[in-house]
PDB file of C-alpha atoms and ligand atoms in Angstrom:
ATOM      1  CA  UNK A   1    -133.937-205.965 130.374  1.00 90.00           C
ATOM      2  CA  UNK A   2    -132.429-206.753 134.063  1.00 96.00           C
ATOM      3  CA  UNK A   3    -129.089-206.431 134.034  1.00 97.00           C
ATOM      4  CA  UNK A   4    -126.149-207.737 136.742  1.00 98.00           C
ATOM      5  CA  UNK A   5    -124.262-206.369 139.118  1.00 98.00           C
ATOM      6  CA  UNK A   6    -121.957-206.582 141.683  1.00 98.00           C
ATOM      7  CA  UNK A   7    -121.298-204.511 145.047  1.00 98.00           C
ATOM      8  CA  UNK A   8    -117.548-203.186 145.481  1.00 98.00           C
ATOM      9  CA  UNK A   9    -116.012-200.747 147.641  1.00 97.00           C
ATOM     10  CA  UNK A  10    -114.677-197.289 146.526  1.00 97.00           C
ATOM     11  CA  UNK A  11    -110.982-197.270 148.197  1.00 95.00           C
ATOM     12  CA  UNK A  12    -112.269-194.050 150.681  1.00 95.00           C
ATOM     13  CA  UNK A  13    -114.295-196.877 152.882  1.00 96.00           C
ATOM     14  CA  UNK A  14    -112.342-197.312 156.219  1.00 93.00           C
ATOM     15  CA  UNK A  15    -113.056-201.089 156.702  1.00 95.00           C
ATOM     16  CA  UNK A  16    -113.012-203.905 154.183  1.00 95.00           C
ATOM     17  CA  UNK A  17    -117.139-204.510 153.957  1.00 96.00           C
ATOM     18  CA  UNK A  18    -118.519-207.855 154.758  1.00 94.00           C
ATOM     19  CA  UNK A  19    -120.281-208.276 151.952  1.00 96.00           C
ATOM     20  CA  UNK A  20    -118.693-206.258 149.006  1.00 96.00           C
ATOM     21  CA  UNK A  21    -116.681-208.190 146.258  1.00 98.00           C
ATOM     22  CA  UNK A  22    -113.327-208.469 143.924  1.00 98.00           C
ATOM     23  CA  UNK A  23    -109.921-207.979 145.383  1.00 96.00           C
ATOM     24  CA  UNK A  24    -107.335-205.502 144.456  1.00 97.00           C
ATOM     25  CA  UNK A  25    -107.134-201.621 143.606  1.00 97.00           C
ATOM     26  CA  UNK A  26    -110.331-200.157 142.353  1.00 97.00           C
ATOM     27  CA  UNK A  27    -109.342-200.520 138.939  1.00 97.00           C
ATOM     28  CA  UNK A  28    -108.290-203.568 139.172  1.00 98.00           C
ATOM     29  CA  UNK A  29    -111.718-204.508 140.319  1.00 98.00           C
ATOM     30  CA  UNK A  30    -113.917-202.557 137.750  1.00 98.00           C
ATOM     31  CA  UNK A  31    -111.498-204.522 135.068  1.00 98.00           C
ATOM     32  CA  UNK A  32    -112.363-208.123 137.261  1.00 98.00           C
ATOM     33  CA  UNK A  33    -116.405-207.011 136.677  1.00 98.00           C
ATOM     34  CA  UNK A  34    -116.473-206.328 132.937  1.00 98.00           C
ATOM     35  CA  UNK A  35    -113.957-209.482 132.376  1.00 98.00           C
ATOM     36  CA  UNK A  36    -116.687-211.890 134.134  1.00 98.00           C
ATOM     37  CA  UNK A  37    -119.389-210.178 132.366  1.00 98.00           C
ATOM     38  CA  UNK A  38    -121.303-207.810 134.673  1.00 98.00           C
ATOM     39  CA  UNK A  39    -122.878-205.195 133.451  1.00 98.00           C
ATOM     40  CA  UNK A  40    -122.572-202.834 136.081  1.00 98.00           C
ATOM     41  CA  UNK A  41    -121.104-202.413 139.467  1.00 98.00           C
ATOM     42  CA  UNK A  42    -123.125-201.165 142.813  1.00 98.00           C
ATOM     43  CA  UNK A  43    -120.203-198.582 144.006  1.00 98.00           C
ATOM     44  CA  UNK A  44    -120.372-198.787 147.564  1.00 98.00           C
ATOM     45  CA  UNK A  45    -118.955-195.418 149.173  1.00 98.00           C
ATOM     46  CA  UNK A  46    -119.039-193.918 152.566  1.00 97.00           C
ATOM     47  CA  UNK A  47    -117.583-190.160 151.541  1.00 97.00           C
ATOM     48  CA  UNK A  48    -117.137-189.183 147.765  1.00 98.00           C
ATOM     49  CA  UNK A  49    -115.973-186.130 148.710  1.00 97.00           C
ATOM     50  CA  UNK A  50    -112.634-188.263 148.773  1.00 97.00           C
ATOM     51  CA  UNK A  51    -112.825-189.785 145.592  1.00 98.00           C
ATOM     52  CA  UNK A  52    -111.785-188.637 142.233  1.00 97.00           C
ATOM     53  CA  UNK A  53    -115.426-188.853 140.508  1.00 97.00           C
ATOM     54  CA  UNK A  54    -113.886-188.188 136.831  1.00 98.00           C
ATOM     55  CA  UNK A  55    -111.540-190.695 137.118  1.00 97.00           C
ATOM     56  CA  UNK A  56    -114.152-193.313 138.602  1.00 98.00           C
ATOM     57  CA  UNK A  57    -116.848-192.094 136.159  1.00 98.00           C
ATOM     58  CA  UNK A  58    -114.273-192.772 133.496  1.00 98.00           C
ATOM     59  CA  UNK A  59    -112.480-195.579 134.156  1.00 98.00           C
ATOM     60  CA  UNK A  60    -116.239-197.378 134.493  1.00 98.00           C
ATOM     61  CA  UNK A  61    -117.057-195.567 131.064  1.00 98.00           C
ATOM     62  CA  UNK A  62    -113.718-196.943 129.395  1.00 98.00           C
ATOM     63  CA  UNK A  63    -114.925-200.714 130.701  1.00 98.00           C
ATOM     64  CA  UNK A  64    -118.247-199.803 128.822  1.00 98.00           C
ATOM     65  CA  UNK A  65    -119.818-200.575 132.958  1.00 98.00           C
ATOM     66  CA  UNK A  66    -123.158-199.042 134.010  1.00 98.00           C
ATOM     67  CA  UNK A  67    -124.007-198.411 138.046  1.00 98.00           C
ATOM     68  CA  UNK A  68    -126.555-199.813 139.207  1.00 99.00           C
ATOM     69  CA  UNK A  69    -126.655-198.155 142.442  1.00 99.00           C
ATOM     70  CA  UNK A  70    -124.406-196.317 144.961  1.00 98.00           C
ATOM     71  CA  UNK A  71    -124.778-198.003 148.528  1.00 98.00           C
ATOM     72  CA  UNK A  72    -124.845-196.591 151.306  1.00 98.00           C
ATOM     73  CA  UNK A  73    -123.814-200.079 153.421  1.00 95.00           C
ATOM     74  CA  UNK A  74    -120.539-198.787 154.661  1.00 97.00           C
ATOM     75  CA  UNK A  75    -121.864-195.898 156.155  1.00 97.00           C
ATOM     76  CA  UNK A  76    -123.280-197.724 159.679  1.00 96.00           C
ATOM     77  CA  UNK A  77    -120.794-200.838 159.675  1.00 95.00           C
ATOM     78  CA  UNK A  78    -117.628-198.617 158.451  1.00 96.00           C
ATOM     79  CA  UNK A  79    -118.010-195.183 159.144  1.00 96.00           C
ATOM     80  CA  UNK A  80    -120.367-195.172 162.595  1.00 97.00           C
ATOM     81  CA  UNK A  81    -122.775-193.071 160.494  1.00 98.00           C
ATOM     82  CA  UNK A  82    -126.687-194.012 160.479  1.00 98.00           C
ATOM     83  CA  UNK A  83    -130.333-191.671 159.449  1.00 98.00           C
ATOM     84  CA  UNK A  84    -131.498-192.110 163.080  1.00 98.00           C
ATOM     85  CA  UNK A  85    -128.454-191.852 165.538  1.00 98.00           C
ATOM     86  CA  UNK A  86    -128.932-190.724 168.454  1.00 97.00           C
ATOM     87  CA  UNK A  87    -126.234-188.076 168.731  1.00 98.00           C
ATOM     88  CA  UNK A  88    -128.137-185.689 166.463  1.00 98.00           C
ATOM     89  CA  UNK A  89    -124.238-184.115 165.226  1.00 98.00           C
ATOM     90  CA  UNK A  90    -123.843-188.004 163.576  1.00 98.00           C
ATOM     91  CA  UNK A  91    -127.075-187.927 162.836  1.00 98.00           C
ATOM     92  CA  UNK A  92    -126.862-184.572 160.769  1.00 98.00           C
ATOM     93  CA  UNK A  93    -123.714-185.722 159.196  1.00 98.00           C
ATOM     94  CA  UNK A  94    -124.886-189.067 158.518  1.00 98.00           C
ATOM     95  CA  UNK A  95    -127.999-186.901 155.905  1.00 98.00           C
ATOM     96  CA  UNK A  96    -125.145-184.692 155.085  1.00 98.00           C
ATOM     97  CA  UNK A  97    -123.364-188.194 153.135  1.00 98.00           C
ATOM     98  CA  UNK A  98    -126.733-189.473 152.215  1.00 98.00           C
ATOM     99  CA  UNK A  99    -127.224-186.074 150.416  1.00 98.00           C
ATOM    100  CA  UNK A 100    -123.081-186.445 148.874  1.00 98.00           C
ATOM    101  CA  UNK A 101    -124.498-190.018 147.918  1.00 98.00           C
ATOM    102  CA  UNK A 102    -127.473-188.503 145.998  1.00 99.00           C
ATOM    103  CA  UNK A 103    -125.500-186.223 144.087  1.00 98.00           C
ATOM    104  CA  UNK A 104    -122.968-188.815 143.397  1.00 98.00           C
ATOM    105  CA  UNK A 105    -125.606-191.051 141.531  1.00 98.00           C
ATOM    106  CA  UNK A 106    -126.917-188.473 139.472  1.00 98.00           C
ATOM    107  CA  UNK A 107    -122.817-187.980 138.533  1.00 98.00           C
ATOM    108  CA  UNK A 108    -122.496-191.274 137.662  1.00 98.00           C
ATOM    109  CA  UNK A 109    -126.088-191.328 136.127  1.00 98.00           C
ATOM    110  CA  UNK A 110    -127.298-194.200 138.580  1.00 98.00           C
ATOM    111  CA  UNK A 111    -130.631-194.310 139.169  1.00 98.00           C
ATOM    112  CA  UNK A 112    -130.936-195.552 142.537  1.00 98.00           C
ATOM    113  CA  UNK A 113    -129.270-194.711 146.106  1.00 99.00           C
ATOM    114  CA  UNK A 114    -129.731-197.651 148.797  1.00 98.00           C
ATOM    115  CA  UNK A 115    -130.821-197.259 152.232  1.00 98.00           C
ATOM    116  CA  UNK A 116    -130.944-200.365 154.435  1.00 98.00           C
ATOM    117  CA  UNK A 117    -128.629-199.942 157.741  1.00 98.00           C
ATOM    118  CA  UNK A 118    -127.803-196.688 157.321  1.00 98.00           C
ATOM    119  CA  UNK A 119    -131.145-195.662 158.177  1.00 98.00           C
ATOM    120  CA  UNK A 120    -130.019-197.081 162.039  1.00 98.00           C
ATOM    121  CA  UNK A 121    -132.110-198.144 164.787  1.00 98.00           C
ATOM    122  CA  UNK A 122    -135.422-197.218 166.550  1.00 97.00           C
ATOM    123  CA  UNK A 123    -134.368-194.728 169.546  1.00 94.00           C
ATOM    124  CA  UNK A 124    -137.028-194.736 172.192  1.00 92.00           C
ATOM    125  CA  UNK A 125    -140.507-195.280 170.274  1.00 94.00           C
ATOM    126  CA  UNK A 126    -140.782-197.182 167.133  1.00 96.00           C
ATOM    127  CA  UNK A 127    -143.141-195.189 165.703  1.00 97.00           C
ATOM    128  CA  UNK A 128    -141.674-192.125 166.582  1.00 98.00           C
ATOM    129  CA  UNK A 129    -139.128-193.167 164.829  1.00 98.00           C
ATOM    130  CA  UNK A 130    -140.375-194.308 161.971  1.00 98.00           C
ATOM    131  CA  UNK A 131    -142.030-190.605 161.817  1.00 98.00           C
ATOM    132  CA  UNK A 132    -138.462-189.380 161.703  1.00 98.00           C
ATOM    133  CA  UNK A 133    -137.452-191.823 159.050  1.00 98.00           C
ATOM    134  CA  UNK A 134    -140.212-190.675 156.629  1.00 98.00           C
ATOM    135  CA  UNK A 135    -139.433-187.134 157.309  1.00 98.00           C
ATOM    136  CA  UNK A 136    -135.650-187.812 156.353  1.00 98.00           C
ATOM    137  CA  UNK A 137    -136.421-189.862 153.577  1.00 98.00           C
ATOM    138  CA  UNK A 138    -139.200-187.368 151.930  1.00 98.00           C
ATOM    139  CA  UNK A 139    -136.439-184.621 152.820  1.00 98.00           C
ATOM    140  CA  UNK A 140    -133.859-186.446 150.801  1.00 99.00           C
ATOM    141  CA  UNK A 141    -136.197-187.618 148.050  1.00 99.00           C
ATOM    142  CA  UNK A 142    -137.003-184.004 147.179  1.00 98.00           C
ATOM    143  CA  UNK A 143    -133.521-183.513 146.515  1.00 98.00           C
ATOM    144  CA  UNK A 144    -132.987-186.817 144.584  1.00 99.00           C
ATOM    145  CA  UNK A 145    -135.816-186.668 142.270  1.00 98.00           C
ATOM    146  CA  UNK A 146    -134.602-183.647 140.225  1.00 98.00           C
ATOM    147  CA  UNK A 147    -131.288-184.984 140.223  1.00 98.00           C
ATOM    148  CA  UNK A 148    -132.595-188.348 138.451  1.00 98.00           C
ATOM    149  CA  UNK A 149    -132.649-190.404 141.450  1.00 99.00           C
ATOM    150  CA  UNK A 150    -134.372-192.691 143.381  1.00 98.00           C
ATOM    151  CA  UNK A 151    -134.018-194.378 146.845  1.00 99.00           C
ATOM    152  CA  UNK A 152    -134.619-197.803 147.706  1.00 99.00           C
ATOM    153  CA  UNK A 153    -135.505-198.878 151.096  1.00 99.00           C
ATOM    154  CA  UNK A 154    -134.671-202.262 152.007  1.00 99.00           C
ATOM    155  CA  UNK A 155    -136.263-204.509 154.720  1.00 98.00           C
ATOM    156  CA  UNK A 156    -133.017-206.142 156.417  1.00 98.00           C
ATOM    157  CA  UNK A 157    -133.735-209.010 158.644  1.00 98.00           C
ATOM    158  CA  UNK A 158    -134.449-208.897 162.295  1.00 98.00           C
ATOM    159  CA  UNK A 159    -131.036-209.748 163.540  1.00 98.00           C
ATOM    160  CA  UNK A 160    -129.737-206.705 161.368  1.00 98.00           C
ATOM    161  CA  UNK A 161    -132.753-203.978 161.968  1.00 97.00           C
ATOM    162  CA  UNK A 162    -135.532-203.397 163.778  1.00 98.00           C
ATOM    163  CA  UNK A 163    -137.116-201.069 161.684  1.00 98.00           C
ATOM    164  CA  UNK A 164    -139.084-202.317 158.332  1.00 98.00           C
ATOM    165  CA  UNK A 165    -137.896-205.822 158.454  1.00 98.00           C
ATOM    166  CA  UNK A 166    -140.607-207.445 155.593  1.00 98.00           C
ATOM    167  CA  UNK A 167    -141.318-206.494 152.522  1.00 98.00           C
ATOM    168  CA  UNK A 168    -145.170-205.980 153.454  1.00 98.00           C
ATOM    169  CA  UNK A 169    -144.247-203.434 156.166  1.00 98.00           C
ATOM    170  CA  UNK A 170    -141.980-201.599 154.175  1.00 98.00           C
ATOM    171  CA  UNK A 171    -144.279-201.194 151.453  1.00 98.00           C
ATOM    172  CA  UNK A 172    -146.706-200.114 153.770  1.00 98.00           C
ATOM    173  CA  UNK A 173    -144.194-197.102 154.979  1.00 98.00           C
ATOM    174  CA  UNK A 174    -143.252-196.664 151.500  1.00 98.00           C
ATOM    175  CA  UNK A 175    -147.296-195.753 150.288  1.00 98.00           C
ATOM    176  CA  UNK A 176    -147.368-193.567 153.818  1.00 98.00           C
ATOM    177  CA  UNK A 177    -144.357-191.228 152.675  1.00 98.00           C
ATOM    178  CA  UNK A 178    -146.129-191.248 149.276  1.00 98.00           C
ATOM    179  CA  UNK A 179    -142.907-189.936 147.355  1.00 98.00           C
ATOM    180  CA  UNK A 180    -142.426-191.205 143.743  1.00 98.00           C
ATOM    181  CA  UNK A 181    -139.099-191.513 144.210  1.00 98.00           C
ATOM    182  CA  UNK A 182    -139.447-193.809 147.061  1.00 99.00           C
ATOM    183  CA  UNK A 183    -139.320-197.673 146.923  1.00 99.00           C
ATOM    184  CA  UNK A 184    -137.799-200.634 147.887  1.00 99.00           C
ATOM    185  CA  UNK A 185    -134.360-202.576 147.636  1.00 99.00           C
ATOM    186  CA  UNK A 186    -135.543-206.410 148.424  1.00 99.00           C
ATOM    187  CA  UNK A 187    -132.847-208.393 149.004  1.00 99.00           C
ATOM    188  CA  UNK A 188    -133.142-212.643 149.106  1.00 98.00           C
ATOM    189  CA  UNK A 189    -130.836-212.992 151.874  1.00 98.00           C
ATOM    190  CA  UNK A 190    -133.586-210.903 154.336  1.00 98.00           C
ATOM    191  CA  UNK A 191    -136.035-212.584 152.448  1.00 98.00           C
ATOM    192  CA  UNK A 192    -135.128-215.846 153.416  1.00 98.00           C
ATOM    193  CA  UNK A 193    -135.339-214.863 156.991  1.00 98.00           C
ATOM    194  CA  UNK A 194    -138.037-212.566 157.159  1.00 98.00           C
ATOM    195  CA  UNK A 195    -141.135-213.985 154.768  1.00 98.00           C
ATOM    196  CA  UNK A 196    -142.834-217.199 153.904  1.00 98.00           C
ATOM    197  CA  UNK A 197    -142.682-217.433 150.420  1.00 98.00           C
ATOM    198  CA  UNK A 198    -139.776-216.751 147.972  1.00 98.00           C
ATOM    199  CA  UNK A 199    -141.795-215.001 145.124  1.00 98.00           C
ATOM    200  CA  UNK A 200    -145.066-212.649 147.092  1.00 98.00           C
ATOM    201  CA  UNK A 201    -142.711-210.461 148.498  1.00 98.00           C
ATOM    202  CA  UNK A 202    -141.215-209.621 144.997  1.00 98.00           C
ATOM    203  CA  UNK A 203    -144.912-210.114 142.977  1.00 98.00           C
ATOM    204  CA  UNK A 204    -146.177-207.314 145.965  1.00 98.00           C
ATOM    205  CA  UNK A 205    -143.524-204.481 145.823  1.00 98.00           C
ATOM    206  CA  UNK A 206    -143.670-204.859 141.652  1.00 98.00           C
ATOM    207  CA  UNK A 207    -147.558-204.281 141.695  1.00 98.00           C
ATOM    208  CA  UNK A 208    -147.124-201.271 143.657  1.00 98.00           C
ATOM    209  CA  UNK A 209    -144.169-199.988 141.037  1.00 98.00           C
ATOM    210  CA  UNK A 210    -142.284-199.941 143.872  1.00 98.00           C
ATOM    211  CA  UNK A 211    -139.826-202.433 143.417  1.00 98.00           C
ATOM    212  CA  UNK A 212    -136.549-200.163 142.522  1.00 98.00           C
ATOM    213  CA  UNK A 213    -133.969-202.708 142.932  1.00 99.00           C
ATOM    214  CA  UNK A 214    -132.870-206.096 144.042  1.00 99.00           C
ATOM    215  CA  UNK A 215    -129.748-207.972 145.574  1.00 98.00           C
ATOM    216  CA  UNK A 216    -128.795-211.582 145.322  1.00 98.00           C
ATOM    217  CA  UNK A 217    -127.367-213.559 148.000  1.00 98.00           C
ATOM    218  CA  UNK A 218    -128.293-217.152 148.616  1.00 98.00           C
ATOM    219  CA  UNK A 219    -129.655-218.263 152.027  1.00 98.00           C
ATOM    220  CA  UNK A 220    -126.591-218.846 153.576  1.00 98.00           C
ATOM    221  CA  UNK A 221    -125.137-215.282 152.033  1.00 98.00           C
ATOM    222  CA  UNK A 222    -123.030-216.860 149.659  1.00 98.00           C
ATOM    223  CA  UNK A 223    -123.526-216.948 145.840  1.00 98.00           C
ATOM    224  CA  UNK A 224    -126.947-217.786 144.634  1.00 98.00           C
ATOM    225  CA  UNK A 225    -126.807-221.559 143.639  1.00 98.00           C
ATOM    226  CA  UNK A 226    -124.723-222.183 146.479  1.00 98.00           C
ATOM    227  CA  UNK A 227    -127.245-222.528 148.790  1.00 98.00           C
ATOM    228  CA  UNK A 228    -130.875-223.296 149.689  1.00 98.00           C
ATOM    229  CA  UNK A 229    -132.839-220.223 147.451  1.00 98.00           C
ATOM    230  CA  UNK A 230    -134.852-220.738 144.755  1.00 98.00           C
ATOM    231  CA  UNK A 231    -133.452-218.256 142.285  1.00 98.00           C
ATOM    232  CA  UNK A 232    -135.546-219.807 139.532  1.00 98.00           C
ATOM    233  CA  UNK A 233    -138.838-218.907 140.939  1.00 98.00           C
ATOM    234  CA  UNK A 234    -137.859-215.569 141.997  1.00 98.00           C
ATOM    235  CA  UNK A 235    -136.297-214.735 138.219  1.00 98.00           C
ATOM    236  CA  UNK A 236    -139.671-215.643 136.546  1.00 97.00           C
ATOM    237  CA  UNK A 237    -141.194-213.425 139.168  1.00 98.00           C
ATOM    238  CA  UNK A 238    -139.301-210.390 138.275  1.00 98.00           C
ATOM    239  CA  UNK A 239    -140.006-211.374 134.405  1.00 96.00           C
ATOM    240  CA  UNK A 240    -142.926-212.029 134.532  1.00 96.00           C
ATOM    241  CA  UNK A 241    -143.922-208.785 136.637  1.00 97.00           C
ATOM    242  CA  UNK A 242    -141.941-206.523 134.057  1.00 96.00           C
ATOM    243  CA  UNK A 243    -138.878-205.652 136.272  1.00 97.00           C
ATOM    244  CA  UNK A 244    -136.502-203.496 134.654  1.00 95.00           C
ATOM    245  CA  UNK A 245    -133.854-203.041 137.084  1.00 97.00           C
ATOM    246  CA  UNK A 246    -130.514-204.546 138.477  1.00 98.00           C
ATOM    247  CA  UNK A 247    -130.097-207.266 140.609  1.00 98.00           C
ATOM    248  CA  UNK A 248    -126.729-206.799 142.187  1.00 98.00           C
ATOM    249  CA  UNK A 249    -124.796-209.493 143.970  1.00 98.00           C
ATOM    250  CA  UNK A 250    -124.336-208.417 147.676  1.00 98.00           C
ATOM    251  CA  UNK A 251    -122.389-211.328 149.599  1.00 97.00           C
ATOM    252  CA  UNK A 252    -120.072-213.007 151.926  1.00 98.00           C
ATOM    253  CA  UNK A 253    -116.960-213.275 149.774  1.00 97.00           C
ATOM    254  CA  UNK A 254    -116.677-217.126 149.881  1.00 97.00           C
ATOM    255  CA  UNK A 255    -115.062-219.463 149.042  1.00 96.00           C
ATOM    256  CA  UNK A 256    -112.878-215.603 148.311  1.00 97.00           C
ATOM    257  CA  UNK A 257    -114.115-212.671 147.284  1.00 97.00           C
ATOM    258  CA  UNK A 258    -113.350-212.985 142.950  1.00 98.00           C
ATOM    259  CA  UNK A 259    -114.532-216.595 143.139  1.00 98.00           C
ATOM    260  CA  UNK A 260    -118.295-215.248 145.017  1.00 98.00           C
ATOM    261  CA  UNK A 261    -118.562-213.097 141.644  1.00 98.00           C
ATOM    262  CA  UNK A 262    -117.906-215.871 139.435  1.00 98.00           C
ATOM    263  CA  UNK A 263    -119.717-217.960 140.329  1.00 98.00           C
ATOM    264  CA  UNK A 264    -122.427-215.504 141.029  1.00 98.00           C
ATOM    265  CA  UNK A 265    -122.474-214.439 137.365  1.00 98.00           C
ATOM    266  CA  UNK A 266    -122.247-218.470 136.293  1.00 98.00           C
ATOM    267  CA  UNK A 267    -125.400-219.657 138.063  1.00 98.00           C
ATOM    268  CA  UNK A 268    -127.849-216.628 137.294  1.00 98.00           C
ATOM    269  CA  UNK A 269    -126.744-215.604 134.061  1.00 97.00           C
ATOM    270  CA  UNK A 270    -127.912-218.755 132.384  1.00 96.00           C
ATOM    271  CA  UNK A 271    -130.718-218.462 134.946  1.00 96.00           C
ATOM    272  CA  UNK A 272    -131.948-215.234 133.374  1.00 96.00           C
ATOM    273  CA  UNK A 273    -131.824-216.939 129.933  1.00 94.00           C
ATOM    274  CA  UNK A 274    -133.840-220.005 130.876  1.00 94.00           C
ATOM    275  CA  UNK A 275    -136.512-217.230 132.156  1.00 93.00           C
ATOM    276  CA  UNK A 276    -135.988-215.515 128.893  1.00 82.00           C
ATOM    277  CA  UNK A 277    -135.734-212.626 130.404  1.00 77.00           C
ATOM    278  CA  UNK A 278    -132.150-211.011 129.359  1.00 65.00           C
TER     279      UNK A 278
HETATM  280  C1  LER B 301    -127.043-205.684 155.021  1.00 92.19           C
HETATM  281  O1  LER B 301    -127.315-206.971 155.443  1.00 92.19           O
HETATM  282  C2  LER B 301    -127.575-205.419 153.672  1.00 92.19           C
HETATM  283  O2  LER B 301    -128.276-206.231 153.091  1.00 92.19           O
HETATM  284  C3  LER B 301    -127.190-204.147 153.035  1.00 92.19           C
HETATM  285  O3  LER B 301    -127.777-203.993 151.785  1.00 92.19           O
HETATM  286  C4  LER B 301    -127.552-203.055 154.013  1.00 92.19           C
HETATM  287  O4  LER B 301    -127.299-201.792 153.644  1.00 92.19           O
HETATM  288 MN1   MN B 302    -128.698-205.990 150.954  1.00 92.19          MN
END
């Protein structure tokens, strides 16, 4: 069964994020999710060392919410933080969080920790660093898969990255780290910019068993249906290629930031019927 999400903000994240959702406390967000009908949220958090996890972990249980994911967006846009930064004290700090992330899924028994651009920037030589990044990323996968845990890499769009920015090339880095617990995040938004068709990127990554999770943002990063995507194709991709996982809605807050999950959750829940796929 894929099931819906959205992406919010823990209160710990210095900046209000670009494109996480629902206003108000925490709570009062978790309550706005489980009203519309999500199933789950994609907790976005750039140090849980700050957080109260039992009172998170409960308040979500009390809503009957899953999570699909904790996110690691914040960390570059909010907190400075990336994977590859060139002051190697950030740098260390930045696998320190990734590490606090890891062991804050497996707490909230998510299966799946995002990396898209908190893994940073090439520094110098692109395959040098893309060397690094696999080393980091089989480093950090070691210590999620006991804990239950996977990590999705997501292509992000060349205006956003300029490391792994299609599906095909992350795929490709994916097979060369060759950890289980590896995979990708694809994401329509960097779809729309970075490939030529809406469903082969999706159709590739799920042959591989590497497609670990998805987020939904039309072309123009608001809701899906709001813009130019065909969410109909790419549904009856993931259906018909036995996807099991979340698609989470990660996008602009427009027309405002409760009205982007509505009518999120109005276009593609119906969507995922006509698909027969929930
Ligand atoms: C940024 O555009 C994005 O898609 C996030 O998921 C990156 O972490
Ligand atoms: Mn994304």
């Amino acid at each position: 069964m894929i099931r819906l999400a959205l992406a919010i903000q823990t209160p710990e994240v210095p900046r209000i994020l670009p494109v996480a959702l629902l206003q108000g406390s925490f709570a009062e967000k978790i309550q706005k999710a489980a009203a519309l009908g999500y199933d789950g949220v994609e907790i976005v958090s750039t140090n849980p060392a700050e957080l109260d996890r039992d009172a998170v972990s409960s308040q979500l249980r009390a809503l009957g919410l899953g999570v699909s994911a904790v996110a690691s967006g914040g960390m570059a846009f909010a907190a400075g933080l990336t994977l590859l930064h060139p002051d190697p004290q950030v740098a260390s700090l930045a696998y320190q969080r990734l590490l606090a992330l890891i062991d804050f899924a497996c707490f909230l028994e998510a299966e799946v920790v995002t990396i898209g651009t908190f893994r940073g920037r090439a520094v110098g030589d692109k395959g040098a660093s893309l060397r690094k990044l696999a080393e980091i990323l089989s480093a950090a996968c070691e210590y999620a898969a006991p804990r239950g845990v996977r990590l999705a890499l997501e292509p992000l769009n060349r205006f956003e990255g300029d490391l792994l920015n299609t599906v095909a090339e992350t795929l490709e880095f994916v097979n060369q780290v060759g950890h289980r617990s590896l995979g990708l995040l694809i994401d329509s938004f960097h779809v729309n910019i970075e490939e030529s068709s809406w469903t082969q990127p999706y159709r590739m990554a799920l042959e591989a068993g590497r497609l670990f999770y998805a987020h939904l943002g039309d072309n123009n990063r608001r809701p899906p249906g709001e813009g130019l995507i065909d969410f109909k194709a790419i549904l009856t991709t993931l259906c018909e290629g036995g996807y099991q996982g979340w698609l989470s809605a990660e996008l602009l807050p427009l027309p405002d930031p409760d009205q982007a999950a509505r009518l999120t959750i109005e276009y593609i829940r119906p969507l995922l019927r006509a698909v027969s796929c929930d």
